[in-house]
Coordinates of C-alpha atoms and ligand atoms in Angstrom, one line a residue:
M1 CA 0.0 0.0 0.0
A2 CA 1.4 3.4 -0.9
T3 CA 0.1 6.4 0.9
L4 CA 0.3 9.9 -0.3
I5 CA 0.8 12.7 2.2
R6 CA 1.8 16.0 0.8
F7 CA 3.5 18.8 2.6
T8 CA 3.4 22.5 1.9
H9 CA 6.3 24.8 2.4
Q10 CA 7.1 28.4 1.7
M11 CA 9.6 28.4 -1.2
G12 CA 11.8 31.4 -2.1
A13 CA 10.5 32.8 -5.3
T14 CA 13.7 32.8 -7.2
M15 CA 15.8 30.1 -5.5
A16 CA 15.9 26.4 -5.8
V17 CA 16.5 25.9 -2.1
I18 CA 13.4 25.4 0.0
K19 CA 13.8 27.8 2.9
S20 CA 13.0 26.8 6.4
D21 CA 10.9 29.3 8.3
D22 CA 13.1 30.1 11.3
R23 CA 10.3 31.9 13.0
N24 CA 8.5 28.6 13.5
S25 CA 9.5 27.3 16.9
W26 CA 8.5 23.8 17.9
E27 CA 5.8 25.2 20.1
I28 CA 4.2 27.2 17.3
D29 CA 4.5 24.3 14.9
Y30 CA 3.0 22.0 17.5
A31 CA 0.0 24.3 18.1
Q32 CA -0.7 25.1 14.5
R33 CA 0.3 22.0 12.5
V34 CA 1.2 18.7 14.2
N35 CA -0.5 18.4 17.6
P36 CA -2.2 15.0 18.1
E37 CA -5.8 16.2 18.2
L38 CA -5.5 18.3 15.0
M39 CA -3.6 15.6 13.1
T40 CA -5.9 12.8 14.2
R41 CA -8.9 14.9 13.0
L42 CA -7.3 15.8 9.7
L43 CA -6.1 12.3 9.0
H44 CA -9.5 10.9 9.8
Q45 CA -11.0 13.2 7.2
A46 CA -8.3 12.4 4.6
V47 CA -8.1 8.6 5.2
P48 CA -11.5 7.3 6.2
V49 CA -10.2 3.8 7.1
L50 CA -8.3 5.4 10.0
K51 CA -11.5 6.8 11.4
W52 CA -13.2 3.5 10.9
T53 CA -10.6 1.8 13.1
N54 CA -10.5 4.7 15.5
W55 CA -6.7 4.9 15.1
R56 CA -5.4 8.0 16.8
I57 CA -2.2 9.9 17.3
T58 CA -1.5 10.3 21.0
R59 CA 1.8 12.0 21.2
V60 CA 4.2 13.9 18.9
G61 CA 7.6 15.5 19.4
P62 CA 10.4 16.6 17.1
G63 CA 11.1 13.4 15.0
M64 CA 8.7 11.3 17.1
C65 CA 5.2 10.0 17.0
E66 CA 3.1 7.7 19.1
S67 CA -0.2 6.3 18.0
T68 CA -2.9 3.9 19.2
L69 CA -4.7 1.2 17.2
P70 CA -7.6 0.1 19.4
L71 CA -8.5 -3.6 19.6
A72 CA -12.2 -3.4 18.6
V73 CA -14.7 -5.4 16.5
E74 CA -13.7 -3.4 13.4
T75 CA -10.0 -4.2 13.8
T76 CA -9.9 -7.9 15.0
N77 CA -9.7 -11.1 13.0
Q78 CA -11.3 -14.5 13.9
H79 CA -8.6 -15.1 16.6
G80 CA -9.5 -11.9 18.4
T81 CA -6.2 -10.3 17.5
H82 CA -5.4 -7.3 15.4
Q83 CA -5.5 -7.8 11.6
A84 CA -2.0 -7.7 10.4
A85 CA -2.7 -5.3 7.6
L86 CA -4.1 -2.8 10.1
I87 CA -0.8 -2.8 12.0
S88 CA 0.9 -2.0 8.7
L89 CA -1.5 0.8 8.1
S90 CA -0.8 2.2 11.6
A91 CA 3.0 1.9 10.8
D92 CA 2.5 3.9 7.6
Y93 CA 0.9 6.9 9.3
T94 CA 2.9 6.7 12.6
G95 CA 6.2 6.7 10.7
G96 CA 5.0 9.3 8.2
M97 CA 3.9 11.5 11.1
A98 CA 7.3 11.2 12.8
L99 CA 8.9 12.4 9.5
T100 CA 6.3 15.2 9.2
T101 CA 7.4 16.7 12.5
L102 CA 10.9 17.3 11.0
L103 CA 9.6 19.6 8.3
T104 CA 9.1 22.5 10.6
G105 CA 6.5 25.1 9.5
T106 CA 5.5 22.9 6.6
P107 CA 1.8 22.2 6.4
L108 CA 0.7 19.1 4.6
T109 CA -1.4 19.5 1.5
G110 CA -3.8 16.6 1.3
I111 CA -4.0 17.2 5.0
H112 CA -3.7 20.9 5.8
R113 CA -4.7 23.6 3.3
G114 CA -2.0 25.0 1.2
S115 CA -1.0 26.1 -2.2
P116 CA 0.1 23.3 -4.6
D117 CA 2.9 25.7 -5.7
E118 CA 4.3 25.6 -2.2
S119 CA 3.6 22.0 -1.4
A120 CA 5.9 19.1 -0.9
S121 CA 5.0 15.4 -1.4
L122 CA 5.6 12.4 0.8
W123 CA 4.7 8.8 0.2
L124 CA 5.5 5.3 1.4
V125 CA 7.7 3.4 -1.1
G126 CA 8.3 0.2 0.8
M127 CA 7.8 -1.5 4.1
D128 CA 8.9 -4.6 6.0
V129 CA 6.9 -5.6 9.0
K130 CA 7.8 -8.4 11.4
Y131 CA 4.9 -9.7 13.4
E132 CA 6.5 -11.1 16.6
N133 CA 3.5 -11.7 18.9
P134 CA -0.3 -11.9 18.8
S135 CA -1.8 -8.5 19.3
T136 CA -4.5 -9.0 21.9
S137 CA -4.8 -5.5 23.4
H138 CA -4.9 -1.8 22.3
L139 CA -1.7 -1.4 20.3
R140 CA 0.7 1.5 20.9
G141 CA 2.9 2.4 17.9
V142 CA 6.1 4.4 18.5
S143 CA 8.3 5.9 15.9
R144 CA 11.5 7.8 16.8
V145 CA 13.8 9.2 14.1
D146 CA 17.4 9.1 15.3
P147 CA 19.1 12.5 15.4
K148 CA 21.5 11.9 12.6
T149 CA 18.8 10.7 10.2
A150 CA 16.6 13.6 11.3
Q151 CA 19.3 16.1 10.4
R152 CA 19.9 14.4 7.1
I153 CA 16.2 14.5 6.3
R154 CA 15.9 18.2 7.2
T155 CA 19.0 19.2 5.3
R156 CA 18.0 17.4 2.1
Y157 CA 14.4 18.5 2.2
F158 CA 15.0 22.2 2.8
A159 CA 17.7 22.1 0.1
G160 CA 15.0 21.0 -2.3
Q161 CA 16.5 17.5 -2.7
V162 CA 14.8 14.1 -2.8
V163 CA 14.5 12.6 0.6
L164 CA 14.5 8.8 0.9
A165 CA 14.1 8.0 4.6
T166 CA 14.1 4.7 6.4
I167 CA 12.1 5.0 9.7
S168 CA 11.2 2.3 12.2
V169 CA 8.0 1.9 14.1
E170 CA 7.6 -0.4 17.0
F171 CA 4.3 -1.8 18.3
W172 CA 3.7 -2.6 22.0
S173 CA 0.9 -4.3 23.8
E174 CA -0.6 -2.9 27.0
S175 CA 1.4 -5.5 29.0
G176 CA 4.7 -4.2 27.5
E177 CA 5.3 -7.0 25.0
R178 CA 6.6 -6.0 21.6
V179 CA 4.1 -7.2 19.1
A180 CA 5.6 -6.0 15.8
V181 CA 8.4 -3.9 14.3
A182 CA 8.1 -2.2 11.0
V183 CA 10.8 -0.7 8.8
M184 CA 9.2 2.0 6.6
R185 CA 10.8 3.7 3.6
Y186 CA 9.4 7.1 2.6
F187 CA 10.0 9.4 -0.4
A188 CA 9.6 13.1 0.2
Q189 CA 10.3 16.2 -1.9
A190 CA 8.9 19.7 -2.4
T191 CA 6.1 19.3 -4.9
K192 CA 7.3 22.3 -6.9
R193 CA 10.5 20.5 -7.5
L194 CA 8.7 17.3 -8.5
L195 CA 6.6 19.3 -11.0
E196 CA 9.6 21.1 -12.6
H197 CA 9.9 18.1 -14.8
R198 CA 6.2 18.1 -15.9
V199 CA 7.2 18.4 -19.6
G200 CA 9.6 15.9 -20.9
G201 CA 10.8 14.9 -17.5
D202 CA 10.9 11.6 -15.8
L203 CA 8.0 11.7 -13.3
S204 CA 7.3 9.3 -10.5
P205 CA 4.1 7.2 -10.9
M206 CA 2.5 9.1 -7.9
T207 CA 3.2 12.5 -9.5
K208 CA 1.7 11.3 -12.8
L209 CA -1.4 10.2 -10.9
N210 CA -1.7 13.6 -9.3
L211 CA -1.4 15.4 -12.6
K212 CA -4.3 13.3 -14.0
T213 CA -6.6 13.7 -11.1
S214 CA -8.6 16.9 -12.0
A215 CA -9.3 15.7 -15.6
R216 CA -10.5 12.3 -14.2
I217 CA -12.7 14.0 -11.7
I218 CA -14.3 16.1 -14.4
A219 CA -14.9 13.0 -16.6
G220 CA -16.4 11.3 -13.5
L221 CA -18.7 14.3 -12.9
R222 CA -19.7 14.3 -16.6
S223 CA -20.6 10.6 -16.2
M224 CA -23.1 11.6 -13.5
T225 CA -24.9 14.3 -15.5
D226 CA -28.3 13.9 -17.2
H227 CA -27.5 12.3 -20.5
S228 CA -31.0 12.7 -22.0
T229 CA -29.2 15.2 -24.2
S230 CA -26.2 13.0 -24.9
T231 CA -25.0 12.6 -28.4
T232 CA -23.9 9.7 -30.4
I233 CA -20.7 9.1 -32.2
T234 CA -20.7 7.4 -35.6
T235 CA -18.2 4.9 -36.8
S236 CA -17.0 5.1 -40.4
D237 CA -19.0 2.0 -41.1
G238 CA -22.1 3.7 -40.0
K239 CA -22.4 2.1 -36.5
R240 CA -23.8 4.5 -33.9
L241 CA -22.4 4.6 -30.4
R242 CA -23.8 6.7 -27.6
L243 CA -21.1 8.9 -26.1
D244 CA -22.6 8.8 -22.7
Q245 CA -21.9 7.8 -19.1
S246 CA -20.1 4.7 -20.1
H247 CA -17.5 6.6 -22.1
D248 CA -17.0 9.2 -19.4
K249 CA -16.7 6.3 -17.0
V250 CA -13.9 4.8 -19.1
A251 CA -12.1 8.2 -19.1
A252 CA -12.6 8.7 -15.3
G253 CA -11.6 5.2 -14.3
T254 CA -12.4 4.0 -10.8
H255 CA -10.2 6.7 -9.4
G256 CA -12.0 9.6 -11.1
L257 CA -15.4 8.2 -10.3
L258 CA -14.7 7.8 -6.7
Q259 CA -13.2 11.3 -6.3
A260 CA -16.2 12.7 -8.3
Q261 CA -18.7 11.0 -5.9
R262 CA -16.8 12.3 -3.0
L263 CA -16.9 15.9 -4.2
Q264 CA -20.5 15.6 -5.3
K265 CA -21.4 14.8 -1.7
V266 CA -19.7 18.0 -0.6
L267 CA -21.3 20.2 -3.3
P268 CA -24.5 18.6 -4.6
Q269 CA -24.8 21.1 -7.5
L270 CA -21.4 20.0 -8.9
A271 CA -22.5 17.5 -11.6
A272 CA -25.2 20.0 -12.7
M273 CA -22.5 22.7 -13.1
V274 CA -20.3 20.4 -15.2
G275 CA -23.3 19.3 -17.2
A276 CA -24.3 22.9 -17.9
R277 CA -20.8 23.9 -19.0
T278 CA -20.6 20.8 -21.3
R279 CA -23.9 21.6 -22.9
H280 CA -23.3 25.4 -23.2
C281 CA -19.9 24.9 -24.8
D282 CA -21.2 22.1 -27.2
Q283 CA -24.1 24.3 -28.2
F284 CA -21.8 27.2 -28.9
L285 CA -19.5 25.1 -31.0
K286 CA -22.4 23.8 -33.0
S287 CA -23.6 27.4 -33.6
I288 CA -20.4 28.4 -35.3
G289 CA -20.8 28.0 -39.1
G290 CA -17.7 26.9 -41.0
I291 CA -15.5 26.1 -38.1
E292 CA -12.0 25.1 -39.4
Q293 CA -10.0 24.6 -36.2
L294 CA -10.7 23.7 -32.6
V295 CA -8.1 24.3 -29.9
L296 CA -8.6 22.6 -26.6
L297 CA -6.5 24.3 -23.9
G298 CA -6.0 21.8 -21.1
A299 CA -7.9 19.2 -23.1
G300 CA -7.8 16.6 -20.3
L301 CA -10.3 13.8 -21.0
D302 CA -12.8 16.0 -22.8
M303 CA -14.2 13.8 -25.6
R304 CA -15.8 16.8 -27.4
P305 CA -14.0 16.1 -30.7
L306 CA -15.7 12.7 -30.8
R307 CA -19.0 14.0 -29.4
C308 CA -19.3 16.9 -31.9
V309 CA -17.7 15.0 -34.8
D310 CA -20.5 16.0 -37.2
Q311 CA -19.6 19.6 -36.8
L312 CA -15.9 19.0 -36.7
L313 CA -15.3 16.6 -39.7
G314 CA -13.1 18.5 -42.1
S315 CA -11.7 20.7 -39.3
T316 CA -8.5 20.2 -37.4
V317 CA -8.4 19.7 -33.6
F318 CA -5.4 20.8 -31.5
E319 CA -5.3 19.2 -28.0
L320 CA -3.0 21.0 -25.7
D321 CA -2.1 19.7 -22.2
L322 CA 0.8 18.4 -20.1
P323 CA 2.5 15.3 -21.7
V324 CA 1.3 12.9 -19.0
M325 CA -2.3 14.0 -19.5
L326 CA -2.0 13.8 -23.3
A327 CA -0.8 10.2 -23.0
E328 CA -3.7 9.3 -20.8
R329 CA -6.1 11.1 -23.2
Q330 CA -4.7 9.0 -26.1
H331 CA -5.1 5.9 -24.1
V332 CA -8.8 6.6 -23.5
I333 CA -9.4 7.4 -27.1
D334 CA -7.6 4.1 -28.1
L335 CA -10.0 2.3 -25.8
L336 CA -13.0 3.9 -27.4
E337 CA -11.6 3.1 -30.8
A338 CA -11.1 -0.5 -29.8
E339 CA -14.7 -0.6 -28.6
C340 CA -15.9 0.2 -32.1
G341 CA -13.5 -2.1 -33.8
G342 CA -11.1 0.5 -34.9
A343 CA -13.7 2.4 -36.9
L344 CA -14.1 5.5 -34.7
R345 CA -15.1 8.6 -36.6
A346 CA -13.0 11.6 -35.5
P347 CA -11.7 14.8 -36.9
E348 CA -8.1 15.3 -37.7
R349 CA -6.4 15.6 -34.3
Y350 CA -3.0 16.8 -33.1
Q351 CA -1.7 16.7 -29.6
I352 CA 0.7 19.5 -28.5
A353 CA 2.5 19.0 -25.2
V354 CA 2.7 22.3 -23.3
D355 CA 3.1 23.7 -19.8
F356 CA 1.0 26.8 -19.6
L357 CA 3.3 28.1 -16.8
Q358 CA 6.4 27.9 -18.9
D359 CA 5.6 27.9 -22.6
D360 CA 4.4 30.7 -25.0
V361 CA 1.4 28.7 -26.0
G362 CA 0.4 30.9 -28.9
Q363 CA 3.9 30.5 -30.3
R364 CA 3.7 26.8 -29.9
L365 CA 0.5 26.8 -31.9
R366 CA 1.9 29.0 -34.6
D367 CA 4.9 26.7 -34.9
H368 CA 2.7 23.7 -35.6
F369 CA 2.6 22.8 -39.2
A370 CA -1.1 22.2 -39.3
F371 CA -2.2 25.4 -37.6
S372 CA -3.3 28.5 -39.5
D373 CA -3.8 31.9 -37.9
T374 CA -6.3 32.9 -40.5
A375 CA -8.7 29.9 -40.2
V376 CA -12.0 30.1 -38.3
T377 CA -11.0 28.8 -34.9
L378 CA -12.7 28.1 -31.6
V379 CA -10.5 28.0 -28.6
I380 CA -12.0 26.2 -25.6
Y381 CA -10.5 26.9 -22.2
E382 CA -12.7 24.7 -20.0
G383 CA -12.2 23.9 -16.4
C384 CA -8.8 25.6 -16.2
S385 CA -9.0 29.3 -15.4
M386 CA -9.7 28.8 -11.7
Y387 CA -6.4 27.0 -11.2
F388 CA -4.1 29.7 -12.5
D389 CA -3.7 33.2 -11.2
E390 CA -4.8 36.3 -13.1
D391 CA -1.5 37.0 -14.7
Q392 CA -1.0 33.4 -15.7
N393 CA -4.4 33.3 -17.3
R394 CA -3.8 36.7 -19.0
R395 CA -0.4 35.7 -20.3
L396 CA -1.9 32.5 -21.8
L397 CA -5.0 34.0 -23.4
T398 CA -3.2 37.1 -24.7
S399 CA -0.7 34.8 -26.4
I400 CA -3.6 32.8 -27.8
R401 CA -5.4 35.9 -29.0
Q402 CA -2.4 36.8 -31.2
R403 CA -3.1 33.6 -33.1
L404 CA -6.7 34.3 -33.9
K405 CA -6.8 36.5 -37.0
H406 CA -10.1 35.4 -38.5
P407 CA -12.9 37.8 -37.5
A408 CA -15.2 34.8 -36.8
S409 CA -12.7 33.1 -34.4
R410 CA -13.8 32.8 -30.8
L411 CA -12.7 31.9 -27.3
W412 CA -15.0 30.0 -24.9
M413 CA -14.1 29.8 -21.2
D414 CA -15.7 29.1 -17.9
C415 CA -14.8 30.9 -14.6
V416 CA -15.9 31.2 -11.0
T417 CA -16.8 34.4 -9.2
P418 CA -14.2 36.0 -6.9
A419 CA -16.5 35.1 -4.0
V420 CA -15.7 31.4 -4.6
I421 CA -12.1 32.1 -4.1
S422 CA -12.5 34.4 -1.1
E423 CA -15.1 32.2 0.6
G424 CA -17.6 35.0 0.3
T425 CA -20.6 33.1 -1.2
S426 CA -23.8 32.3 0.7
D427 CA -23.3 28.6 0.3
P428 CA -20.9 27.0 2.7
N429 CA -20.8 23.8 0.5
I430 CA -18.9 25.8 -2.1
H431 CA -16.2 26.7 0.4
E432 CA -16.0 23.1 1.6
F433 CA -15.7 22.0 -2.1
V434 CA -12.9 24.5 -2.7
N435 CA -11.2 23.3 0.4
Q436 CA -11.4 19.7 -0.7
M437 CA -10.0 20.6 -4.1
E438 CA -7.1 22.3 -2.4
L439 CA -6.5 19.2 -0.3
I440 CA -6.0 17.1 -3.5
G441 CA -3.6 19.7 -4.8
E442 CA -6.1 21.5 -7.1
K443 CA -6.4 24.8 -5.4
F444 CA -8.8 27.4 -6.9
V445 CA -6.9 30.7 -7.1
Y446 CA -8.7 33.0 -9.5
G447 CA -12.2 34.1 -10.5
P448 CA -12.5 37.4 -12.4
A449 CA -14.6 40.1 -10.7
D450 CA -15.5 41.4 -14.2
P451 CA -15.1 38.7 -16.8
E452 CA -15.7 41.1 -19.6
A453 CA -13.0 43.4 -18.4
F454 CA -10.7 40.4 -18.0
L455 CA -11.3 39.3 -21.6
R456 CA -10.7 42.9 -22.8
S457 CA -7.4 42.9 -21.0
C458 CA -6.4 39.8 -23.0
G459 CA -7.5 41.5 -26.3
F460 CA -11.0 39.9 -26.6
V461 CA -14.4 41.6 -26.8
C462 CA -16.9 39.8 -24.7
A463 CA -19.6 38.4 -26.9
S464 CA -21.6 36.5 -24.2
N465 CA -21.5 36.2 -20.4
V466 CA -24.0 33.9 -18.7
S467 CA -24.1 32.1 -15.4
A468 CA -24.9 28.4 -15.0
Q469 CA -28.0 29.6 -13.1
E470 CA -29.2 31.7 -16.0
F471 CA -28.3 29.1 -18.5
L472 CA -30.2 26.4 -16.7
G473 CA -33.1 28.7 -15.8
S474 CA -32.6 27.7 -12.1
I475 CA -33.4 29.6 -8.9
D476 CA -30.4 28.1 -7.1
P477 CA -28.0 31.0 -6.4
T478 CA -25.1 28.6 -6.0
L479 CA -25.2 28.0 -9.8
G480 CA -24.8 31.8 -10.1
E481 CA -21.2 31.5 -8.9
Y482 CA -20.2 29.8 -12.1
R483 CA -20.1 31.6 -15.5
F484 CA -19.5 30.9 -19.2
V485 CA -18.1 33.6 -21.3
V486 CA -17.3 33.9 -25.0
G487 CA -14.7 36.3 -26.4
G488 CA -14.4 37.5 -30.0
R489 CA -11.7 39.5 -31.6
D490 CA -11.4 43.1 -30.7
V491 CA -11.8 45.7 -33.5
V492 CA -8.5 47.2 -32.4
E493 CA -5.6 44.9 -33.4
L494 CA -3.1 44.2 -30.7
G495 CA 0.3 44.5 -32.4
E496 CA 0.0 41.2 -34.0
R497 CA 3.1 39.5 -35.2
Ligands
LIG501 C1 -9.9 20.3 -14.6 S1 -9.0 19.6 -16.0 C2 -10.1 20.1 -17.3 C3 -9.9 19.2 -18.5 C4 -10.9 19.5 -19.7 N1 -10.8 20.8 -20.2 C5 -12.3 19.2 -19.2 O1 -13.1 20.1 -19.1 O2 -12.7 18.0 -19.1 C6 -7.7 20.8 -16.1 C7 -6.7 20.4 -17.2 O3 -5.6 21.4 -17.2 C8 -4.4 20.7 -17.4 N2 -3.3 21.5 -16.8 C9 -3.1 21.7 -15.5 N3 -1.9 22.4 -15.4 C10 -1.4 22.6 -16.7 C11 -0.3 23.3 -17.2 N4 0.6 23.8 -16.4 N5 -0.1 23.3 -18.5 C12 -1.0 22.7 -19.3 N6 -2.1 22.0 -18.9 C13 -2.3 22.0 -17.6 C14 -4.6 19.4 -16.7 O4 -3.7 18.4 -17.1 C15 -6.0 19.0 -17.0 O5 -6.2 18.3 -18.1

């Protein structure tokens, strides 16, 4: 079992070294970040099986953690002893917590709230547990990192380096008998350093998984929406296939479906919001006569090129995303293709691997042999604007705007209101949803106060601006916090190259 716990830490803006916050004394760190009550509560929220077993942290100190695994109906086997796997589970979190205490001032994302930009990641990469005696009482787990190892962990982590730490956890019965001893091996590094290799780099399987999470959740949510309006895709031999829940389910996988269900419980309007955006954008695409190019910015697992194939046959689709996501996207499309015997009807598609945070995306498009500035182009920027700050969004869209030279070319994007970011809406479920997104490393950071002014600042004229509430004709104000906007070319040209 591999467990992901991620840490957040302030990083110097310009330096590679992760700076330790010297103002954080142990007392402050204990009170704000790692005390047993707080960590037990947060870990119960993040890892429901810990709550189910009533596992608790009872004591922490610098480089030390003590925990209890109660002997209870939920945790015993047929012999009335602890289930061995639960002892391993306890070892995972007891050792991980001992390691956590060493990263002074560093909140855990996935556990504490924190910006993904500042986060660090930690997960278990291996374990060796020796079960020495039957566990017939409440079980105390104790992990102490020796001072030399603790110093090495701190030095490497705060230098931005990979940490591979071997940490022992001993388990004791109430009568003082040693029940088990576990040797745990953890990986830890600042998330920002891990993500530096997003494009072209060698990513760990856990980092790859994290990068795919948001797109899988969206596919999972799409699979929950009302598909009475769902379309069909047609194979070249005339076979009709419904592009409906089952296809979105393929894209989401078990992981995406589960995460989507979890979030839907937090914000019951979520699937309706995703359904509304899908429908609004599909309708807009279909309303454009003579579309020649479709650009999907952050394409994820959006199957629109297949769903809207009738409108897009003869056009060229450019799918832009991080390489790991594009590989996943192609894998899903290959599965769909196999489902219809290799006869899937689709427009001409090209994938372009980009990192919005590093690349000049408009330039990347311009450099692509199949792209034309002067073709009628629809750019879809769906489910992305909230994850980037205002400047990052503007830099991306301004660069894209330069590549839209046909007067009929358009940008479609969705955005949240600033109240969603500042927790100022009247619906506490929205804030809990945003909180949950942050915990999985998908922090919402931006919602334009005036979407039309924002579009103008990127060189677009706003052609349409509607909320999900208005679009669905709903009275639910929560849906009013989510908007769909369309930008056209400004009459004033922006120094185009
Ligand atoms: C919430 S998903 C939306 C996917 C798709 N547009 C949809 O609506 O189903 C956000 C997408 O942005 C992509 N993304 C995140 N950070 C990125 C970056 N720095 N550069 C390029 N794409 C990025 C993700 O890989 C993911 O596919």
